[in-house]
């Protein structure tokens, strides 16, 4: 763990919050990720739970708390959401299909930005919608680059397999046919943060009859290009901050 501010307890709390960015994490995993002693990690994490900055899932693992969402909303700025809008609209206009950004939140993926196809048959996913992490190309993206323990857990009862996720990592994009909802196809690609870690999935979705049974063959270049563009925009914003 790198100590930066000189206020040790705050740096340790920040390290714990950073370690929880990718989802629910056990105490042992927190110790490994932060390189802080087990008693100290437990004490600080419990204090963060008390203040709502950290929560506990149904398995007792630590996860980011609801208070962080409230604080982010109060700040009135989410760089990913603000940067995503124009990129999603451009991809929608290029392909004629609905586009979305999904972020992993606990055991779900949440739509945090979208641009819907204006007319005709479309896949409508309003902002704020919670969807399963067990099905869909966005779920594949959000799980494919996880560590082995989280990946094994995420694959339990999933509609996709380890072989599918290996293919996602190899080619850099995912597709699904009726996984999340019958008759709906989608293509997704990873959005990466400053460190190169996958922080979101950029998706395009619509009816199979229009996207065909090989939606990735038709749309993967446009989707991966949009995801790369969004990742670069976030990098530039972080450099300027």
PDB file of C-alpha atoms in Angstrom:
ATOM      1  CA  UNK A   1       0.000   0.000   0.000  1.00  0.00           C
ATOM      2  CA  UNK A   2       1.281   3.469  -0.861  1.00  0.00           C
ATOM      3  CA  UNK A   3       0.906   6.103   1.871  1.00  0.00           C
ATOM      4  CA  UNK A   4       0.456   9.497   0.304  1.00  0.00           C
ATOM      5  CA  UNK A   5      -1.162  12.119   2.522  1.00  0.00           C
ATOM      6  CA  UNK A   6       0.747  11.648   5.747  1.00  0.00           C
ATOM      7  CA  UNK A   7      -2.474  10.949   7.677  1.00  0.00           C
ATOM      8  CA  UNK A   8      -2.094   7.214   8.107  1.00  0.00           C
ATOM      9  CA  UNK A   9      -5.629   6.235   9.094  1.00  0.00           C
ATOM     10  CA  UNK A  10      -7.125   8.157   6.166  1.00  0.00           C
ATOM     11  CA  UNK A  11      -4.687   6.588   3.728  1.00  0.00           C
ATOM     12  CA  UNK A  12      -5.603   3.145   5.046  1.00  0.00           C
ATOM     13  CA  UNK A  13      -9.320   3.917   4.757  1.00  0.00           C
ATOM     14  CA  UNK A  14      -8.777   5.093   1.177  1.00  0.00           C
ATOM     15  CA  UNK A  15      -6.857   1.900   0.383  1.00  0.00           C
ATOM     16  CA  UNK A  16      -9.771  -0.183   1.691  1.00  0.00           C
ATOM     17  CA  UNK A  17     -12.306   1.783  -0.381  1.00  0.00           C
ATOM     18  CA  UNK A  18     -10.114   1.414  -3.481  1.00  0.00           C
ATOM     19  CA  UNK A  19      -9.888  -2.332  -2.910  1.00  0.00           C
ATOM     20  CA  UNK A  20     -13.693  -2.550  -2.838  1.00  0.00           C
ATOM     21  CA  UNK A  21     -14.083  -0.840  -6.220  1.00  0.00           C
ATOM     22  CA  UNK A  22     -14.490  -4.137  -8.086  1.00  0.00           C
ATOM     23  CA  UNK A  23     -17.148  -5.579  -5.800  1.00  0.00           C
ATOM     24  CA  UNK A  24     -17.711  -7.510  -2.552  1.00  0.00           C
ATOM     25  CA  UNK A  25     -14.466  -8.513  -0.869  1.00  0.00           C
ATOM     26  CA  UNK A  26     -13.714 -10.747   2.109  1.00  0.00           C
ATOM     27  CA  UNK A  27     -11.572  -9.627   5.038  1.00  0.00           C
ATOM     28  CA  UNK A  28      -8.742 -11.917   3.885  1.00  0.00           C
ATOM     29  CA  UNK A  29      -8.879 -10.401   0.392  1.00  0.00           C
ATOM     30  CA  UNK A  30      -8.776  -6.881   1.874  1.00  0.00           C
ATOM     31  CA  UNK A  31      -5.665  -7.772   3.850  1.00  0.00           C
ATOM     32  CA  UNK A  32      -4.008  -9.120   0.705  1.00  0.00           C
ATOM     33  CA  UNK A  33      -5.028  -6.201  -1.527  1.00  0.00           C
ATOM     34  CA  UNK A  34      -4.172  -3.391   0.914  1.00  0.00           C
ATOM     35  CA  UNK A  35      -1.165  -5.000   2.649  1.00  0.00           C
ATOM     36  CA  UNK A  36      -2.557  -3.712   5.966  1.00  0.00           C
ATOM     37  CA  UNK A  37      -2.609  -5.955   9.026  1.00  0.00           C
ATOM     38  CA  UNK A  38      -5.765  -7.968   9.558  1.00  0.00           C
ATOM     39  CA  UNK A  39      -6.773  -6.330  12.899  1.00  0.00           C
ATOM     40  CA  UNK A  40      -6.299  -2.841  11.433  1.00  0.00           C
ATOM     41  CA  UNK A  41      -8.228  -3.631   8.247  1.00  0.00           C
ATOM     42  CA  UNK A  42     -11.082  -5.071  10.297  1.00  0.00           C
ATOM     43  CA  UNK A  43     -11.206  -2.096  12.665  1.00  0.00           C
ATOM     44  CA  UNK A  44     -11.181   0.531   9.892  1.00  0.00           C
ATOM     45  CA  UNK A  45     -13.613  -1.386   7.688  1.00  0.00           C
ATOM     46  CA  UNK A  46     -16.060  -1.702  10.586  1.00  0.00           C
ATOM     47  CA  UNK A  47     -15.785   2.041  11.219  1.00  0.00           C
ATOM     48  CA  UNK A  48     -16.531   2.694   7.543  1.00  0.00           C
ATOM     49  CA  UNK A  49     -19.576   0.408   7.837  1.00  0.00           C
ATOM     50  CA  UNK A  50     -20.773   2.477  10.802  1.00  0.00           C
ATOM     51  CA  UNK A  51     -20.650   5.624   8.655  1.00  0.00           C
ATOM     52  CA  UNK A  52     -22.317   3.990   5.659  1.00  0.00           C
ATOM     53  CA  UNK A  53     -19.239   4.292   3.450  1.00  0.00           C
ATOM     54  CA  UNK A  54     -18.892   0.499   3.412  1.00  0.00           C
ATOM     55  CA  UNK A  55     -21.623  -2.146   3.586  1.00  0.00           C
ATOM     56  CA  UNK A  56     -21.860  -5.916   4.000  1.00  0.00           C
ATOM     57  CA  UNK A  57     -23.449  -8.266   1.470  1.00  0.00           C
ATOM     58  CA  UNK A  58     -25.504 -11.386   2.240  1.00  0.00           C
ATOM     59  CA  UNK A  59     -22.298 -13.413   2.565  1.00  0.00           C
ATOM     60  CA  UNK A  60     -20.752 -11.000   5.061  1.00  0.00           C
ATOM     61  CA  UNK A  61     -18.247  -9.589   2.589  1.00  0.00           C
ATOM     62  CA  UNK A  62     -17.422  -5.903   2.563  1.00  0.00           C
ATOM     63  CA  UNK A  63     -18.694  -3.729  -0.307  1.00  0.00           C
ATOM     64  CA  UNK A  64     -18.970  -0.029  -1.108  1.00  0.00           C
ATOM     65  CA  UNK A  65     -21.760   1.571   0.914  1.00  0.00           C
ATOM     66  CA  UNK A  66     -24.833   3.515  -0.135  1.00  0.00           C
ATOM     67  CA  UNK A  67     -23.503   6.699   1.448  1.00  0.00           C
ATOM     68  CA  UNK A  68     -20.890   6.912  -1.313  1.00  0.00           C
ATOM     69  CA  UNK A  69     -23.673   6.982  -3.916  1.00  0.00           C
ATOM     70  CA  UNK A  70     -25.400   9.768  -2.002  1.00  0.00           C
ATOM     71  CA  UNK A  71     -22.170  11.769  -1.778  1.00  0.00           C
ATOM     72  CA  UNK A  72     -21.458  11.285  -5.481  1.00  0.00           C
ATOM     73  CA  UNK A  73     -24.936  12.525  -6.334  1.00  0.00           C
ATOM     74  CA  UNK A  74     -24.520  15.504  -4.024  1.00  0.00           C
ATOM     75  CA  UNK A  75     -21.283  16.429  -5.742  1.00  0.00           C
ATOM     76  CA  UNK A  76     -23.284  16.631  -8.965  1.00  0.00           C
ATOM     77  CA  UNK A  77     -20.540  15.138 -11.081  1.00  0.00           C
ATOM     78  CA  UNK A  78     -19.738  11.652 -12.216  1.00  0.00           C
ATOM     79  CA  UNK A  79     -16.956  11.780 -14.772  1.00  0.00           C
ATOM     80  CA  UNK A  80     -17.889   8.469 -16.320  1.00  0.00           C
ATOM     81  CA  UNK A  81     -21.532   9.451 -16.787  1.00  0.00           C
ATOM     82  CA  UNK A  82     -20.755  12.924 -18.128  1.00  0.00           C
ATOM     83  CA  UNK A  83     -18.141  11.605 -20.550  1.00  0.00           C
ATOM     84  CA  UNK A  84     -20.322   8.683 -21.657  1.00  0.00           C
ATOM     85  CA  UNK A  85     -23.271  10.696 -22.976  1.00  0.00           C
ATOM     86  CA  UNK A  86     -21.781  11.931 -26.271  1.00  0.00           C
ATOM     87  CA  UNK A  87     -20.018   8.607 -26.897  1.00  0.00           C
ATOM     88  CA  UNK A  88     -23.242   6.626 -26.464  1.00  0.00           C
ATOM     89  CA  UNK A  89     -25.181   8.983 -28.728  1.00  0.00           C
ATOM     90  CA  UNK A  90     -22.523   8.751 -31.432  1.00  0.00           C
ATOM     91  CA  UNK A  91     -22.527   4.939 -31.261  1.00  0.00           C
ATOM     92  CA  UNK A  92     -26.332   4.849 -31.345  1.00  0.00           C
ATOM     93  CA  UNK A  93     -26.448   7.121 -34.378  1.00  0.00           C
ATOM     94  CA  UNK A  94     -23.735   5.096 -36.129  1.00  0.00           C
ATOM     95  CA  UNK A  95     -25.383   1.712 -35.562  1.00  0.00           C
ATOM     96  CA  UNK A  96     -29.055   2.605 -35.153  1.00  0.00           C
ATOM     97  CA  UNK A  97     -29.222   0.559 -31.922  1.00  0.00           C
ATOM     98  CA  UNK A  98     -29.706   1.390 -28.234  1.00  0.00           C
ATOM     99  CA  UNK A  99     -26.494   1.860 -26.240  1.00  0.00           C
ATOM    100  CA  UNK A 100     -25.722   1.688 -22.520  1.00  0.00           C
ATOM    101  CA  UNK A 101     -23.016   1.874 -19.869  1.00  0.00           C
ATOM    102  CA  UNK A 102     -23.095  -0.698 -17.060  1.00  0.00           C
ATOM    103  CA  UNK A 103     -21.149  -0.583 -13.818  1.00  0.00           C
ATOM    104  CA  UNK A 104     -20.854  -3.486 -11.374  1.00  0.00           C
ATOM    105  CA  UNK A 105     -22.520  -2.751  -8.056  1.00  0.00           C
ATOM    106  CA  UNK A 106     -22.513  -5.599  -5.552  1.00  0.00           C
ATOM    107  CA  UNK A 107     -24.162  -8.653  -7.072  1.00  0.00           C
ATOM    108  CA  UNK A 108     -25.715  -6.650  -9.912  1.00  0.00           C
ATOM    109  CA  UNK A 109     -24.783  -4.501 -12.864  1.00  0.00           C
ATOM    110  CA  UNK A 110     -26.442  -1.100 -13.012  1.00  0.00           C
ATOM    111  CA  UNK A 111     -27.190   0.985 -16.099  1.00  0.00           C
ATOM    112  CA  UNK A 112     -25.679   4.406 -15.375  1.00  0.00           C
ATOM    113  CA  UNK A 113     -26.092   5.972 -18.840  1.00  0.00           C
ATOM    114  CA  UNK A 114     -28.001   5.140 -22.004  1.00  0.00           C
ATOM    115  CA  UNK A 115     -28.982   6.396 -25.454  1.00  0.00           C
ATOM    116  CA  UNK A 116     -32.089   4.708 -26.829  1.00  0.00           C
ATOM    117  CA  UNK A 117     -32.947   4.052 -30.435  1.00  0.00           C
ATOM    118  CA  UNK A 118     -35.602   6.739 -31.110  1.00  0.00           C
ATOM    119  CA  UNK A 119     -38.033   4.667 -33.196  1.00  0.00           C
ATOM    120  CA  UNK A 120     -38.909   1.079 -34.005  1.00  0.00           C
ATOM    121  CA  UNK A 121     -38.324  -2.104 -32.030  1.00  0.00           C
ATOM    122  CA  UNK A 122     -35.646  -1.500 -29.407  1.00  0.00           C
ATOM    123  CA  UNK A 123     -34.211  -2.777 -26.143  1.00  0.00           C
ATOM    124  CA  UNK A 124     -35.127  -0.185 -23.514  1.00  0.00           C
ATOM    125  CA  UNK A 125     -32.977  -0.119 -20.358  1.00  0.00           C
ATOM    126  CA  UNK A 126     -33.625   3.013 -18.252  1.00  0.00           C
ATOM    127  CA  UNK A 127     -30.807   4.548 -16.222  1.00  0.00           C
ATOM    128  CA  UNK A 128     -30.784   3.003 -12.762  1.00  0.00           C
ATOM    129  CA  UNK A 129     -31.953  -0.433 -13.927  1.00  0.00           C
ATOM    130  CA  UNK A 130     -30.334  -3.309 -12.015  1.00  0.00           C
ATOM    131  CA  UNK A 131     -29.637  -6.421 -14.057  1.00  0.00           C
ATOM    132  CA  UNK A 132     -28.132  -9.799 -13.252  1.00  0.00           C
ATOM    133  CA  UNK A 133     -24.410 -10.448 -13.350  1.00  0.00           C
ATOM    134  CA  UNK A 134     -25.212 -13.991 -14.493  1.00  0.00           C
ATOM    135  CA  UNK A 135     -26.304 -13.207 -18.078  1.00  0.00           C
ATOM    136  CA  UNK A 136     -25.635 -10.781 -20.912  1.00  0.00           C
ATOM    137  CA  UNK A 137     -22.562  -9.499 -22.710  1.00  0.00           C
ATOM    138  CA  UNK A 138     -22.043  -6.631 -20.231  1.00  0.00           C
ATOM    139  CA  UNK A 139     -21.947  -9.128 -17.355  1.00  0.00           C
ATOM    140  CA  UNK A 140     -19.358 -11.138 -19.300  1.00  0.00           C
ATOM    141  CA  UNK A 141     -17.190  -8.022 -19.664  1.00  0.00           C
ATOM    142  CA  UNK A 142     -17.478  -7.051 -15.994  1.00  0.00           C
ATOM    143  CA  UNK A 143     -16.499 -10.575 -14.898  1.00  0.00           C
ATOM    144  CA  UNK A 144     -13.899 -11.539 -17.506  1.00  0.00           C
ATOM    145  CA  UNK A 145     -11.019  -9.541 -15.980  1.00  0.00           C
ATOM    146  CA  UNK A 146     -11.816 -10.273 -12.321  1.00  0.00           C
ATOM    147  CA  UNK A 147      -9.388 -12.246 -10.162  1.00  0.00           C
ATOM    148  CA  UNK A 148      -9.790 -16.007 -10.149  1.00  0.00           C
ATOM    149  CA  UNK A 149     -11.763 -16.240  -6.890  1.00  0.00           C
ATOM    150  CA  UNK A 150     -14.340 -13.662  -7.955  1.00  0.00           C
ATOM    151  CA  UNK A 151     -14.578 -15.174 -11.421  1.00  0.00           C
ATOM    152  CA  UNK A 152     -15.274 -18.668 -10.061  1.00  0.00           C
ATOM    153  CA  UNK A 153     -17.931 -17.254  -7.764  1.00  0.00           C
ATOM    154  CA  UNK A 154     -19.448 -15.157 -10.567  1.00  0.00           C
ATOM    155  CA  UNK A 155     -19.697 -18.161 -12.867  1.00  0.00           C
ATOM    156  CA  UNK A 156     -21.904 -20.042 -10.392  1.00  0.00           C
ATOM    157  CA  UNK A 157     -25.334 -20.371 -12.068  1.00  0.00           C
ATOM    158  CA  UNK A 158     -24.211 -18.043 -14.892  1.00  0.00           C
ATOM    159  CA  UNK A 159     -25.547 -18.433 -18.437  1.00  0.00           C
ATOM    160  CA  UNK A 160     -21.976 -18.267 -19.782  1.00  0.00           C
ATOM    161  CA  UNK A 161     -18.931 -20.483 -19.211  1.00  0.00           C
ATOM    162  CA  UNK A 162     -15.207 -20.098 -18.399  1.00  0.00           C
ATOM    163  CA  UNK A 163     -14.469 -20.831 -22.071  1.00  0.00           C
ATOM    164  CA  UNK A 164     -16.684 -17.936 -23.136  1.00  0.00           C
ATOM    165  CA  UNK A 165     -14.929 -15.570 -20.708  1.00  0.00           C
ATOM    166  CA  UNK A 166     -11.526 -16.713 -21.989  1.00  0.00           C
ATOM    167  CA  UNK A 167     -12.691 -15.770 -25.492  1.00  0.00           C
ATOM    168  CA  UNK A 168     -13.872 -12.379 -24.226  1.00  0.00           C
ATOM    169  CA  UNK A 169     -10.448 -11.644 -22.739  1.00  0.00           C
ATOM    170  CA  UNK A 170      -8.680 -12.810 -25.901  1.00  0.00           C
ATOM    171  CA  UNK A 171     -10.654 -10.710 -28.399  1.00  0.00           C
ATOM    172  CA  UNK A 172     -11.610  -7.786 -26.125  1.00  0.00           C
ATOM    173  CA  UNK A 173     -15.391  -7.861 -26.590  1.00  0.00           C
ATOM    174  CA  UNK A 174     -18.422  -9.999 -25.721  1.00  0.00           C
ATOM    175  CA  UNK A 175     -21.726 -10.891 -27.329  1.00  0.00           C
ATOM    176  CA  UNK A 176     -24.900 -12.546 -26.114  1.00  0.00           C
ATOM    177  CA  UNK A 177     -28.000 -14.024 -27.720  1.00  0.00           C
ATOM    178  CA  UNK A 178     -31.092 -14.189 -25.544  1.00  0.00           C
ATOM    179  CA  UNK A 179     -29.057 -14.637 -22.333  1.00  0.00           C
ATOM    180  CA  UNK A 180     -30.675 -11.808 -20.392  1.00  0.00           C
ATOM    181  CA  UNK A 181     -34.002 -11.714 -22.235  1.00  0.00           C
ATOM    182  CA  UNK A 182     -35.381 -13.927 -25.015  1.00  0.00           C
ATOM    183  CA  UNK A 183     -35.073 -12.334 -28.443  1.00  0.00           C
ATOM    184  CA  UNK A 184     -32.495  -9.726 -27.369  1.00  0.00           C
ATOM    185  CA  UNK A 185     -28.870  -9.650 -28.559  1.00  0.00           C
ATOM    186  CA  UNK A 186     -26.029  -7.456 -27.346  1.00  0.00           C
ATOM    187  CA  UNK A 187     -22.372  -6.611 -27.860  1.00  0.00           C
ATOM    188  CA  UNK A 188     -20.167  -5.129 -25.114  1.00  0.00           C
ATOM    189  CA  UNK A 189     -16.604  -3.935 -24.601  1.00  0.00           C
ATOM    190  CA  UNK A 190     -14.606  -2.853 -21.529  1.00  0.00           C
ATOM    191  CA  UNK A 191     -14.204   0.730 -20.362  1.00  0.00           C
ATOM    192  CA  UNK A 192     -10.935   1.093 -18.470  1.00  0.00           C
ATOM    193  CA  UNK A 193      -9.893   3.515 -15.762  1.00  0.00           C
ATOM    194  CA  UNK A 194      -6.614   5.309 -15.216  1.00  0.00           C
ATOM    195  CA  UNK A 195      -4.816   2.151 -14.027  1.00  0.00           C
ATOM    196  CA  UNK A 196      -6.100   0.060 -16.926  1.00  0.00           C
ATOM    197  CA  UNK A 197      -8.593  -1.775 -14.747  1.00  0.00           C
ATOM    198  CA  UNK A 198     -12.036  -2.484 -16.204  1.00  0.00           C
ATOM    199  CA  UNK A 199     -14.476  -0.086 -14.511  1.00  0.00           C
ATOM    200  CA  UNK A 200     -17.544  -0.433 -16.737  1.00  0.00           C
ATOM    201  CA  UNK A 201     -18.995  -2.136 -19.788  1.00  0.00           C
ATOM    202  CA  UNK A 202     -20.174  -0.233 -22.843  1.00  0.00           C
ATOM    203  CA  UNK A 203     -22.997  -2.089 -24.592  1.00  0.00           C
ATOM    204  CA  UNK A 204     -25.147  -2.062 -27.700  1.00  0.00           C
ATOM    205  CA  UNK A 205     -28.391  -4.037 -27.659  1.00  0.00           C
ATOM    206  CA  UNK A 206     -31.428  -4.785 -29.790  1.00  0.00           C
ATOM    207  CA  UNK A 207     -33.617  -7.556 -31.212  1.00  0.00           C
ATOM    208  CA  UNK A 208     -31.880 -10.648 -32.569  1.00  0.00           C
ATOM    209  CA  UNK A 209     -33.883 -10.362 -35.778  1.00  0.00           C
ATOM    210  CA  UNK A 210     -32.059  -7.122 -36.540  1.00  0.00           C
ATOM    211  CA  UNK A 211     -28.675  -7.764 -34.899  1.00  0.00           C
ATOM    212  CA  UNK A 212     -28.648 -11.349 -36.265  1.00  0.00           C
ATOM    213  CA  UNK A 213     -27.207 -14.361 -34.445  1.00  0.00           C
ATOM    214  CA  UNK A 214     -23.710 -12.944 -34.891  1.00  0.00           C
ATOM    215  CA  UNK A 215     -24.076  -9.431 -33.473  1.00  0.00           C
ATOM    216  CA  UNK A 216     -20.388  -9.234 -32.614  1.00  0.00           C
ATOM    217  CA  UNK A 217     -19.368  -9.822 -36.224  1.00  0.00           C
ATOM    218  CA  UNK A 218     -21.431  -6.801 -37.267  1.00  0.00           C
ATOM    219  CA  UNK A 219     -20.871  -4.395 -34.383  1.00  0.00           C
ATOM    220  CA  UNK A 220     -17.725  -5.322 -32.409  1.00  0.00           C
ATOM    221  CA  UNK A 221     -15.508  -2.763 -34.147  1.00  0.00           C
ATOM    222  CA  UNK A 222     -17.878   0.121 -33.463  1.00  0.00           C
ATOM    223  CA  UNK A 223     -18.456  -0.955 -29.852  1.00  0.00           C
ATOM    224  CA  UNK A 224     -14.783  -1.509 -29.009  1.00  0.00           C
ATOM    225  CA  UNK A 225     -13.868   1.793 -30.663  1.00  0.00           C
ATOM    226  CA  UNK A 226     -16.466   3.635 -28.575  1.00  0.00           C
ATOM    227  CA  UNK A 227     -15.258   1.940 -25.376  1.00  0.00           C
ATOM    228  CA  UNK A 228     -11.658   2.904 -26.192  1.00  0.00           C
ATOM    229  CA  UNK A 229     -12.735   6.492 -26.903  1.00  0.00           C
ATOM    230  CA  UNK A 230     -14.524   6.704 -23.548  1.00  0.00           C
ATOM    231  CA  UNK A 231     -11.507   5.243 -21.727  1.00  0.00           C
ATOM    232  CA  UNK A 232      -9.286   7.881 -23.354  1.00  0.00           C
ATOM    233  CA  UNK A 233     -11.688  10.677 -22.392  1.00  0.00           C
ATOM    234  CA  UNK A 234     -11.564   9.523 -18.779  1.00  0.00           C
ATOM    235  CA  UNK A 235      -7.761   9.403 -18.887  1.00  0.00           C
ATOM    236  CA  UNK A 236      -7.603  12.955 -20.233  1.00  0.00           C
ATOM    237  CA  UNK A 237     -10.044  14.184 -17.572  1.00  0.00           C
ATOM    238  CA  UNK A 238      -7.987  12.546 -14.824  1.00  0.00           C
ATOM    239  CA  UNK A 239      -4.783  14.079 -16.181  1.00  0.00           C
ATOM    240  CA  UNK A 240      -6.377  17.526 -16.080  1.00  0.00           C
ATOM    241  CA  UNK A 241      -7.820  17.077 -12.580  1.00  0.00           C
TER     242      UNK A 241
END
